[in-house]
Short mmCIF file of N, CA and C and ligand atoms in Angstrom, two decimals:
data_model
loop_
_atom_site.label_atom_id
_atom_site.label_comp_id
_atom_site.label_asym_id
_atom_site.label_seq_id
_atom_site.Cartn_x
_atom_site.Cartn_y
_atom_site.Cartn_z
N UNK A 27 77.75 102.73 99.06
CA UNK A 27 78.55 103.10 97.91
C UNK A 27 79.97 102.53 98.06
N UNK A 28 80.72 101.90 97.10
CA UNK A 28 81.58 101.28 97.15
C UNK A 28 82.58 102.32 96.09
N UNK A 29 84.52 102.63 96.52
CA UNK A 29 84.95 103.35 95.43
C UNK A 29 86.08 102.92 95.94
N UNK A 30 86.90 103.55 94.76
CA UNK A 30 88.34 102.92 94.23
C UNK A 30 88.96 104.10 95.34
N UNK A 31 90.02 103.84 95.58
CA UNK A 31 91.05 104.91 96.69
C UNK A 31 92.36 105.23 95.57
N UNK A 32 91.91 106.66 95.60
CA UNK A 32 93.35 107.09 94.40
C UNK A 32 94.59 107.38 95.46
N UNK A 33 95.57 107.17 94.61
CA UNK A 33 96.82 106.90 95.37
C UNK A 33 96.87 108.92 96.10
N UNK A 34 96.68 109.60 95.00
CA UNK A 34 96.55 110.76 95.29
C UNK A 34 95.71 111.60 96.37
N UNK A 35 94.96 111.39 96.74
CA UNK A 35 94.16 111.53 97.92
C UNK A 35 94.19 110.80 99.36
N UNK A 36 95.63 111.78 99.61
CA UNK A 36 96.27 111.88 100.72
C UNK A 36 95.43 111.46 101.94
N UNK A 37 93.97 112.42 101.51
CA UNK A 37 93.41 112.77 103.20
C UNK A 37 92.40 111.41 103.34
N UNK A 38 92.25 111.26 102.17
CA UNK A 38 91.13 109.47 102.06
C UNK A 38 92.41 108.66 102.74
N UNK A 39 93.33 108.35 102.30
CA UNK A 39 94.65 107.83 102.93
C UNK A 39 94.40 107.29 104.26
N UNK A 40 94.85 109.08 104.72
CA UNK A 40 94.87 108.71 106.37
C UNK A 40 93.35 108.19 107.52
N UNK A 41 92.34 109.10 106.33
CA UNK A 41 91.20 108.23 106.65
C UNK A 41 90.87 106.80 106.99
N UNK A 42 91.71 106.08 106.00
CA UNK A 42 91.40 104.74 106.13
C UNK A 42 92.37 104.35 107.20
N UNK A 43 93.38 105.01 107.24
CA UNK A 43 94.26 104.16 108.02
C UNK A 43 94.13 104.17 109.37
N UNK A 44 93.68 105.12 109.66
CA UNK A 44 92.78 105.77 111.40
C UNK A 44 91.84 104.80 111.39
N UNK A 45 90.86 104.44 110.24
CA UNK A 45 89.37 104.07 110.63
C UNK A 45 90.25 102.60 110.54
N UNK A 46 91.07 101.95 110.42
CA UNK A 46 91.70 100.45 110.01
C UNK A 46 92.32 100.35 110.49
N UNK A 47 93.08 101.11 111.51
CA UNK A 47 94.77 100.85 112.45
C UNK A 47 94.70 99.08 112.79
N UNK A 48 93.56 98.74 112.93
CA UNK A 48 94.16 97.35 113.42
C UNK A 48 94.70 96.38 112.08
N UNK A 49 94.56 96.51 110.66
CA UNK A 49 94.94 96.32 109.66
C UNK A 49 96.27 96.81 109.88
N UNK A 50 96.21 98.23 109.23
CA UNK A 50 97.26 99.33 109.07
C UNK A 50 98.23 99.64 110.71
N UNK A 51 99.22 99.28 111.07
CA UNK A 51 99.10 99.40 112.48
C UNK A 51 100.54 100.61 112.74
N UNK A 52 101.40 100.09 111.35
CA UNK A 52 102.34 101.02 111.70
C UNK A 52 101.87 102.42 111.07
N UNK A 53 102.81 103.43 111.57
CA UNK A 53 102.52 104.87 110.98
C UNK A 53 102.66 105.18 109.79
N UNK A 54 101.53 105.69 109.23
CA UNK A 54 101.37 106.15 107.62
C UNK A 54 101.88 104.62 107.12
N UNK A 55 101.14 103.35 107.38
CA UNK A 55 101.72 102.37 106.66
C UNK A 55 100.61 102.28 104.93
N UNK A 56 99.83 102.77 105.08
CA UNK A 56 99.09 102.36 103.78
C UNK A 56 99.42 103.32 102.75
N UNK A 57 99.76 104.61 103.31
CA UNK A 57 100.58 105.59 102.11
C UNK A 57 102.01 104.93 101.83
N UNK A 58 102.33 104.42 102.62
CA UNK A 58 104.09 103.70 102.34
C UNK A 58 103.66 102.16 101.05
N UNK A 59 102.38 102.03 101.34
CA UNK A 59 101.90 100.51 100.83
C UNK A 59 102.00 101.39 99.19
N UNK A 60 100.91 102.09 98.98
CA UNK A 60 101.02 102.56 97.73
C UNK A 60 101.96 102.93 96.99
N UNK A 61 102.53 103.77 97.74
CA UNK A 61 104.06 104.26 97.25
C UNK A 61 105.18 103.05 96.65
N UNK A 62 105.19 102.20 97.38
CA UNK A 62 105.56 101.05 97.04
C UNK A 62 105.43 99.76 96.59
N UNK A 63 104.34 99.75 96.31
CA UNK A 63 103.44 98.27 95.77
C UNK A 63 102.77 98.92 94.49
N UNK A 64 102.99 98.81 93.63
CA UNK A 64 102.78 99.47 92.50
C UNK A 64 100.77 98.81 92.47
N UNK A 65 100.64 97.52 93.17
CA UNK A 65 99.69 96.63 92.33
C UNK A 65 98.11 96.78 93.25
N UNK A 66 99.20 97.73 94.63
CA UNK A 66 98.07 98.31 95.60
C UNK A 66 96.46 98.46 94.82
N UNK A 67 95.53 97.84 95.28
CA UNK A 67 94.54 98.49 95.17
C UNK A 67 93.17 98.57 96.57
N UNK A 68 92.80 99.34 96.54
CA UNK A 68 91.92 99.46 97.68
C UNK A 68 90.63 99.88 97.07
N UNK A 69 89.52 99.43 97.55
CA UNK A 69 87.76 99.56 97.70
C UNK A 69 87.24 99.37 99.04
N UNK A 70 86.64 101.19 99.21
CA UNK A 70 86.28 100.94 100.56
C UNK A 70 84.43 100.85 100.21
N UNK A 71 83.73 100.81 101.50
CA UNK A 71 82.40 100.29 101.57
C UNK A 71 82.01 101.51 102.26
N UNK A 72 81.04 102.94 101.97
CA UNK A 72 81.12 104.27 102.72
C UNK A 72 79.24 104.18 102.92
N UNK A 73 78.58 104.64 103.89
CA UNK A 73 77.30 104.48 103.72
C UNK A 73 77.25 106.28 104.57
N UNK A 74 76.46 107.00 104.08
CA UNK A 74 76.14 107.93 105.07
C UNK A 74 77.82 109.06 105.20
N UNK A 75 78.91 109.13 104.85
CA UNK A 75 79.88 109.40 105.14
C UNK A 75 81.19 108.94 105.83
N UNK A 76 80.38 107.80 106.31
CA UNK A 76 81.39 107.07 106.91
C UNK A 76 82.10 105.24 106.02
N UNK A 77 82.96 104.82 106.55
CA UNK A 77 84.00 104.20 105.79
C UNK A 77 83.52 103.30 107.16
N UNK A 78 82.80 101.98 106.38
CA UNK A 78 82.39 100.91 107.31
C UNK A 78 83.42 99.76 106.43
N UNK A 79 83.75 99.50 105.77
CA UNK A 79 84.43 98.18 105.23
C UNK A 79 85.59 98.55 103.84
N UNK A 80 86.39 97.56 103.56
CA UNK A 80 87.65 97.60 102.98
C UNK A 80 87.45 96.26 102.32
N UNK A 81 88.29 96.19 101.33
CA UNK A 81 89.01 95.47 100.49
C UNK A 81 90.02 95.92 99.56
N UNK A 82 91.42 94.93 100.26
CA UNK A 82 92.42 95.38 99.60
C UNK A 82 93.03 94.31 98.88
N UNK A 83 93.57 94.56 97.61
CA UNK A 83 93.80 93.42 96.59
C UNK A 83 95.07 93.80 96.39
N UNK A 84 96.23 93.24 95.82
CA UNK A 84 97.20 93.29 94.99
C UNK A 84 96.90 93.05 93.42
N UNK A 85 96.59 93.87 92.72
CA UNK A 85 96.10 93.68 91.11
C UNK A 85 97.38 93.19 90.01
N UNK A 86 97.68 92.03 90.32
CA UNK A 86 99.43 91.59 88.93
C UNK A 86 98.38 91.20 87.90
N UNK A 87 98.88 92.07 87.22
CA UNK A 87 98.18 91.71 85.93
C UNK A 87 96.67 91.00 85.58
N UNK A 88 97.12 89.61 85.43
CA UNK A 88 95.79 88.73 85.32
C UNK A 88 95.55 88.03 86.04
N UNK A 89 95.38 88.69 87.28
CA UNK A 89 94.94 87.43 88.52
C UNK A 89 95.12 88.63 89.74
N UNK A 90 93.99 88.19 90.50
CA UNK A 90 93.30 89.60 91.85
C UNK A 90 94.31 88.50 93.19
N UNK A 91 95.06 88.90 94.09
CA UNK A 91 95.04 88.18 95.39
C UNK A 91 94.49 89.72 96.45
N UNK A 92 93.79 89.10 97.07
CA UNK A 92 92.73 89.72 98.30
C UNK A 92 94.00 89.65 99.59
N UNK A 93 94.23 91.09 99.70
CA UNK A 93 95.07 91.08 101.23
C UNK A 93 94.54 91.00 102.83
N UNK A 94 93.33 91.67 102.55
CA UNK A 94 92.55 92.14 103.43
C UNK A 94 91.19 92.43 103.09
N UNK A 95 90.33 92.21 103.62
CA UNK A 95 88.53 92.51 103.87
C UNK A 95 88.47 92.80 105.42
N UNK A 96 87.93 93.41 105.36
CA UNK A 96 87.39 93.60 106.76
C UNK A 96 86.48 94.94 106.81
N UNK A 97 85.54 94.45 107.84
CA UNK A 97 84.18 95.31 107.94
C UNK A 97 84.38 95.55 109.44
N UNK A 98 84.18 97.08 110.03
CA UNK A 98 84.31 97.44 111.37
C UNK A 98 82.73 96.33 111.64
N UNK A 99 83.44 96.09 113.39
CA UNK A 99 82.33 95.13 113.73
C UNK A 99 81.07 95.04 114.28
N UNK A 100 80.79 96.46 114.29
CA UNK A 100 79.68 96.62 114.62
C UNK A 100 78.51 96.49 113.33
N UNK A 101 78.65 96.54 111.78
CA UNK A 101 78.13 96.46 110.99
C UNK A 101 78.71 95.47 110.20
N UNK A 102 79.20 94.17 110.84
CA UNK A 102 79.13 93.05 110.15
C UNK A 102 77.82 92.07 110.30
N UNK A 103 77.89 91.21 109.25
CA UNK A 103 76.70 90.61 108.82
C UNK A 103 75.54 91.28 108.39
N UNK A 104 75.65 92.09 107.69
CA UNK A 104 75.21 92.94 106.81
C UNK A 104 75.01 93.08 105.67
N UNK A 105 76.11 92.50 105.20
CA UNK A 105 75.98 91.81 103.43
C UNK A 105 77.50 93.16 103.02
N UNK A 106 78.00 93.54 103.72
CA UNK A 106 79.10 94.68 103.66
C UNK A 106 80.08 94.18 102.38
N UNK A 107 80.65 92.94 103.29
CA UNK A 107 82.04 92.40 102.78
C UNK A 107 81.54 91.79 101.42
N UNK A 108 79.98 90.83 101.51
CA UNK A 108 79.58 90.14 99.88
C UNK A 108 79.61 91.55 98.94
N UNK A 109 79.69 92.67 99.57
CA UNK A 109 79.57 93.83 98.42
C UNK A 109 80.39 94.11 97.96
N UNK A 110 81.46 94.11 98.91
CA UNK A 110 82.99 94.54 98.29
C UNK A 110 83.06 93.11 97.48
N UNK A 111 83.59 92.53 97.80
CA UNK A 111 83.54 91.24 97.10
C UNK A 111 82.96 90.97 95.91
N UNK A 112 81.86 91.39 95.78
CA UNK A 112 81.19 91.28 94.48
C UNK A 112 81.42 92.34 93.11
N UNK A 113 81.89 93.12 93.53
CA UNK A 113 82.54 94.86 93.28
C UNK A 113 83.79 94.43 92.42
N UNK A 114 84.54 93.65 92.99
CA UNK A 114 85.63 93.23 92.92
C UNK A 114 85.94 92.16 91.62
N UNK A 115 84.67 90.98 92.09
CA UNK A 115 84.66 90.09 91.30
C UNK A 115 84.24 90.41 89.80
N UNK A 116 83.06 91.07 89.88
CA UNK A 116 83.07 92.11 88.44
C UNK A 116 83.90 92.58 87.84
N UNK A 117 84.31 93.61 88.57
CA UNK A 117 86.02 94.20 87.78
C UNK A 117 86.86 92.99 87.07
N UNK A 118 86.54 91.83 87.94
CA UNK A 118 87.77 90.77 87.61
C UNK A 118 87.24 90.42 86.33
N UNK A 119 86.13 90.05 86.46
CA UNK A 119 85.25 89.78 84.81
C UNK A 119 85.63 90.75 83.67
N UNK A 120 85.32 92.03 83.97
CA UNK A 120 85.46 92.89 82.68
C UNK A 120 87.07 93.23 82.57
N UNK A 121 88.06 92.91 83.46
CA UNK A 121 88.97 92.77 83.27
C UNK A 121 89.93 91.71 82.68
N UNK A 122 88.88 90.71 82.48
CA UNK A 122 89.44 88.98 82.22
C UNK A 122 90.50 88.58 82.85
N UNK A 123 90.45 88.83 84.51
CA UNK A 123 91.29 87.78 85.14
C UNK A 123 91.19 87.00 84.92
N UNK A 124 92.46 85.97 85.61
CA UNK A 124 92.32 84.41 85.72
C UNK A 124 91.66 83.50 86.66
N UNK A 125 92.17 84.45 87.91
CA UNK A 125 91.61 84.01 89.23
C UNK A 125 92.04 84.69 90.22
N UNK A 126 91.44 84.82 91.72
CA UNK A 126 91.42 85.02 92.45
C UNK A 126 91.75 84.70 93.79
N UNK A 127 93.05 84.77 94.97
CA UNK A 127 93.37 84.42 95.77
C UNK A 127 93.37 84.94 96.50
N UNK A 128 93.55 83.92 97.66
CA UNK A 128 93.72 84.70 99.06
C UNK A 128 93.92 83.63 100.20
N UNK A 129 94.58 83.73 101.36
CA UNK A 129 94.69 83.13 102.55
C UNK A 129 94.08 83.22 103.71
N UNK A 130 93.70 82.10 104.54
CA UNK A 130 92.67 82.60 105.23
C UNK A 130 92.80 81.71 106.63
N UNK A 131 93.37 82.00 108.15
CA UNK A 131 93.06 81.30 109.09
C UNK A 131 91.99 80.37 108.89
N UNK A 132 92.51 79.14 109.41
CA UNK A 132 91.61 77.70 109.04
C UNK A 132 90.53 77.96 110.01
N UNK A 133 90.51 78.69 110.98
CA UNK A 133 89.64 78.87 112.11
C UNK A 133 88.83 80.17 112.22
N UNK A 134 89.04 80.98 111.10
CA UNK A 134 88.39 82.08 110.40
C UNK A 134 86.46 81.57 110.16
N UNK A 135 85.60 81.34 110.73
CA UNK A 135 84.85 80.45 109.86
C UNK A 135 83.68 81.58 109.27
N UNK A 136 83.65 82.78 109.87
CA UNK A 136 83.12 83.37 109.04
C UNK A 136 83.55 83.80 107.48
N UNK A 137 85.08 84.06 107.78
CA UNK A 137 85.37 84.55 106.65
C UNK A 137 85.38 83.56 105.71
N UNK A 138 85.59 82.03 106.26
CA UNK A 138 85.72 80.78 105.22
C UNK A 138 83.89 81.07 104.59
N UNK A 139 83.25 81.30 105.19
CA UNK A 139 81.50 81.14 104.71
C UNK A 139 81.60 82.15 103.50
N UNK A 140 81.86 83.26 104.29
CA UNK A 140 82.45 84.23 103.05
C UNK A 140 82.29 83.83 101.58
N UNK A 141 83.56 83.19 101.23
CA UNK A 141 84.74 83.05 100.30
C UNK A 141 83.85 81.85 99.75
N UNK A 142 83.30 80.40 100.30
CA UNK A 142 82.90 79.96 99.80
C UNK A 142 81.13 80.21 99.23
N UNK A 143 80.65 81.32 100.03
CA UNK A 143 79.34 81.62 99.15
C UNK A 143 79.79 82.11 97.43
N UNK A 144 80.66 82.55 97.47
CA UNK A 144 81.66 82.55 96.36
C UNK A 144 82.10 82.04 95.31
N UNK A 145 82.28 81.22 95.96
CA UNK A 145 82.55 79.93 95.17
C UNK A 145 84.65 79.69 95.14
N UNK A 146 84.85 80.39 95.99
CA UNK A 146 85.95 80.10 96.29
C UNK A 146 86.24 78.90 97.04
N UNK A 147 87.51 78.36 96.55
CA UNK A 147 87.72 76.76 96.45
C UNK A 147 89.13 76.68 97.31
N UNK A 148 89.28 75.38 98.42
CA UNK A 148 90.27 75.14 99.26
C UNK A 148 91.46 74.55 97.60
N UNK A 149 92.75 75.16 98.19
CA UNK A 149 93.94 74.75 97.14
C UNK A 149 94.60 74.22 97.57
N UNK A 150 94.84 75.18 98.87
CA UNK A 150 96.59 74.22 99.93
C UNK A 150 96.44 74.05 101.56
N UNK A 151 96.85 73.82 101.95
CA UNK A 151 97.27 73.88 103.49
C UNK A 151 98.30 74.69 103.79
N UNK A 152 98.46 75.81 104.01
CA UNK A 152 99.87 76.50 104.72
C UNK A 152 99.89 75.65 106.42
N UNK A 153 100.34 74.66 106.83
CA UNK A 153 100.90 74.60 107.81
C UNK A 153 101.29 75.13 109.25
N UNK A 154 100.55 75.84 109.86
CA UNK A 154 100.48 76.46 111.17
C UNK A 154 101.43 77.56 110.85
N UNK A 155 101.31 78.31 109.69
CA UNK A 155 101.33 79.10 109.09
C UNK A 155 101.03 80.50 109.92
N UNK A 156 99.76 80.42 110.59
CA UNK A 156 99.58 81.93 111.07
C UNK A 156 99.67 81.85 112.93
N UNK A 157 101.26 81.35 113.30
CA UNK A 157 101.41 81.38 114.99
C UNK A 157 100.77 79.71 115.08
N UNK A 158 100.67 78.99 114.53
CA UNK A 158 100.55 77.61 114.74
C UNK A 158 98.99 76.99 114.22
N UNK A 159 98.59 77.93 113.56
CA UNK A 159 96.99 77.43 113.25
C UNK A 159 97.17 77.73 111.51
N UNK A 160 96.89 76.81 110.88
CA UNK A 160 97.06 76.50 109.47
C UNK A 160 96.47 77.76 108.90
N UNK A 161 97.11 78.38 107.70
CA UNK A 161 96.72 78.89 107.00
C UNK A 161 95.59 78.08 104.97
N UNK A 162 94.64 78.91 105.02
CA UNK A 162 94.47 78.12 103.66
C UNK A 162 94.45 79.03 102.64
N UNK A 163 94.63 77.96 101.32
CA UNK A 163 94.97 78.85 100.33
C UNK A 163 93.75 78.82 99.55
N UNK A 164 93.26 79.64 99.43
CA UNK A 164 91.84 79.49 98.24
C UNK A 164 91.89 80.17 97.23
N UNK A 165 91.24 79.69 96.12
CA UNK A 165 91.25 80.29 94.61
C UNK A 165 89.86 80.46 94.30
N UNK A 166 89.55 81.44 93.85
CA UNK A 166 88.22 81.33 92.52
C UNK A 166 88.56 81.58 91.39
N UNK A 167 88.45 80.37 90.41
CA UNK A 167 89.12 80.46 88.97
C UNK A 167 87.79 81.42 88.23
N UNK A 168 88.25 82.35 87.34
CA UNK A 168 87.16 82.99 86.30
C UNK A 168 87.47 83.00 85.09
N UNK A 169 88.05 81.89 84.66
CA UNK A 169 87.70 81.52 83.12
C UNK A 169 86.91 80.41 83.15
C1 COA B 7 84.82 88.21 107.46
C2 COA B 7 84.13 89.56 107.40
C3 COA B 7 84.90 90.46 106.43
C4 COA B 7 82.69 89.35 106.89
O1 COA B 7 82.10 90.64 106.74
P1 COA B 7 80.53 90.86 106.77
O2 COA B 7 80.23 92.19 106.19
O3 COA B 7 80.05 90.57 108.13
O4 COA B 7 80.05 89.70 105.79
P2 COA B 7 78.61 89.60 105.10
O5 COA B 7 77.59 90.25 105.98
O6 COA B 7 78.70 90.01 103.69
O7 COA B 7 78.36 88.04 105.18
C5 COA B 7 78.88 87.20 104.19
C6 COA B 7 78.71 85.74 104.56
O8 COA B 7 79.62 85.41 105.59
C7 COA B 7 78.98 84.57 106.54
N1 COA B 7 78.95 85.28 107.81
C8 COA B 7 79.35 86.56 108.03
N2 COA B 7 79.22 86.85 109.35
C9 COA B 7 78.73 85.74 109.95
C10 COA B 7 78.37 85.41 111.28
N3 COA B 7 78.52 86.29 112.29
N4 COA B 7 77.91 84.17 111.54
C11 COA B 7 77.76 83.27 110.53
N5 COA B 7 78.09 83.54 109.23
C12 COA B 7 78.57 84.75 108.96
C13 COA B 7 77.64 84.23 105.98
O9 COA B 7 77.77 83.07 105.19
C14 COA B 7 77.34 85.41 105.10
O10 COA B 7 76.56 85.12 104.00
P3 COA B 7 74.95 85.21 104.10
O11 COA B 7 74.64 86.46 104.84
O12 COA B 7 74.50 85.21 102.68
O13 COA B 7 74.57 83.99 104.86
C15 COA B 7 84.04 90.23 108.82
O14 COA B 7 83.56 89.28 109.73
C16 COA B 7 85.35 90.80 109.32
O15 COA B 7 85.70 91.95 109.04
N6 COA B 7 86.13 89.97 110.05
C17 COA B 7 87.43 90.40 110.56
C18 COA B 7 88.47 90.44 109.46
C19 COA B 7 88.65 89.11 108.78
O16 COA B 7 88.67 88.06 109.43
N7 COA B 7 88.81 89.14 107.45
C20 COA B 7 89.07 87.96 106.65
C21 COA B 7 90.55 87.80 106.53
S1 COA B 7 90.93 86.42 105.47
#
């Protein structure tokens, strides 16, 4: 089951941020995220009661950028993250985004498999961008 995280539900909050500290690392940083990022949005991935995967977007208007995915690692390769992902990409449809971004260690290669089962497309080179190993910029256009 995949669901939206209301800003209001404090205790889902700290939930995620315990089950994600390596994301979330400073204290109460994802309640500080909401509070202050108006465009915050979060979809977690819950099977059984528990909170196995995330996706967090910045929602501006007409166009999704992806901050974070990540699936605890014991239940990756699972089809977790194509769920969030796909969850996502829908919304973007009935929402009529434009497109979809995100950055991604060049040496990421799962997550690059990811993005391009997708159909997400290389845009830029960020330049040793993340501690000296290139960052990339990818788009999936949806018009
Ligand atoms: C990247 C990540 C989110 C993928 O999550 P996941 O739930 O394992 O992904 P899925 O099971 O949906 O797999 C999606 C695709 O990724 C690729 N993939 C995922 N894990 C893989 C692995 N171990 N080996 C090879 N390909 C892999 C495959 O192409 C797969 O598609 P397929 O199953 O149809 O062949 C997960 O590895 C993760 O949390 N990594 C750490 C955080 C991270 O790097 N996030 C990306 C930041 S940009």
């Amino acid at each position: 089951m995949i669901i939206s995280v209301n800003i209001d539900n404090l205790s889902l909050i700290n939930e995620i941020q315990t089950t994600f500290n390596v994301l979330y690392k400073q204290k109460n940083e994802l309640k500080k995220e909401f509070e202050m990022n108006p465009y915050t949005k979060i979809y977690i991935y819950i099977e059984n009661d528990n909170i196995l995967g995330i996706l967090h977007i910045n929602d501006i208007y007409d166009r999704y950028e992806i901050n974070n995915i990540y699936v605890l690692e014991e239940y990756r390769n699972k089809g977790i993250a194509s769920k969030l992902l796909e969850y996502v990409i829908e919304l973007g449809k009935k929402n009529n985004i434009l497109n979809i971004t995100l950055e991604v260690r060049k040496n990421n290669v799962n997550a690059i498999k990811l993005y391009n089962k997708y159909n997400f497309k290389e845009k830029a080179i960020r330049k040793g961008y993340y501690n000296g190993i290139d960052g990339i910029l990818m788009e999936k256009e949806m018009m």
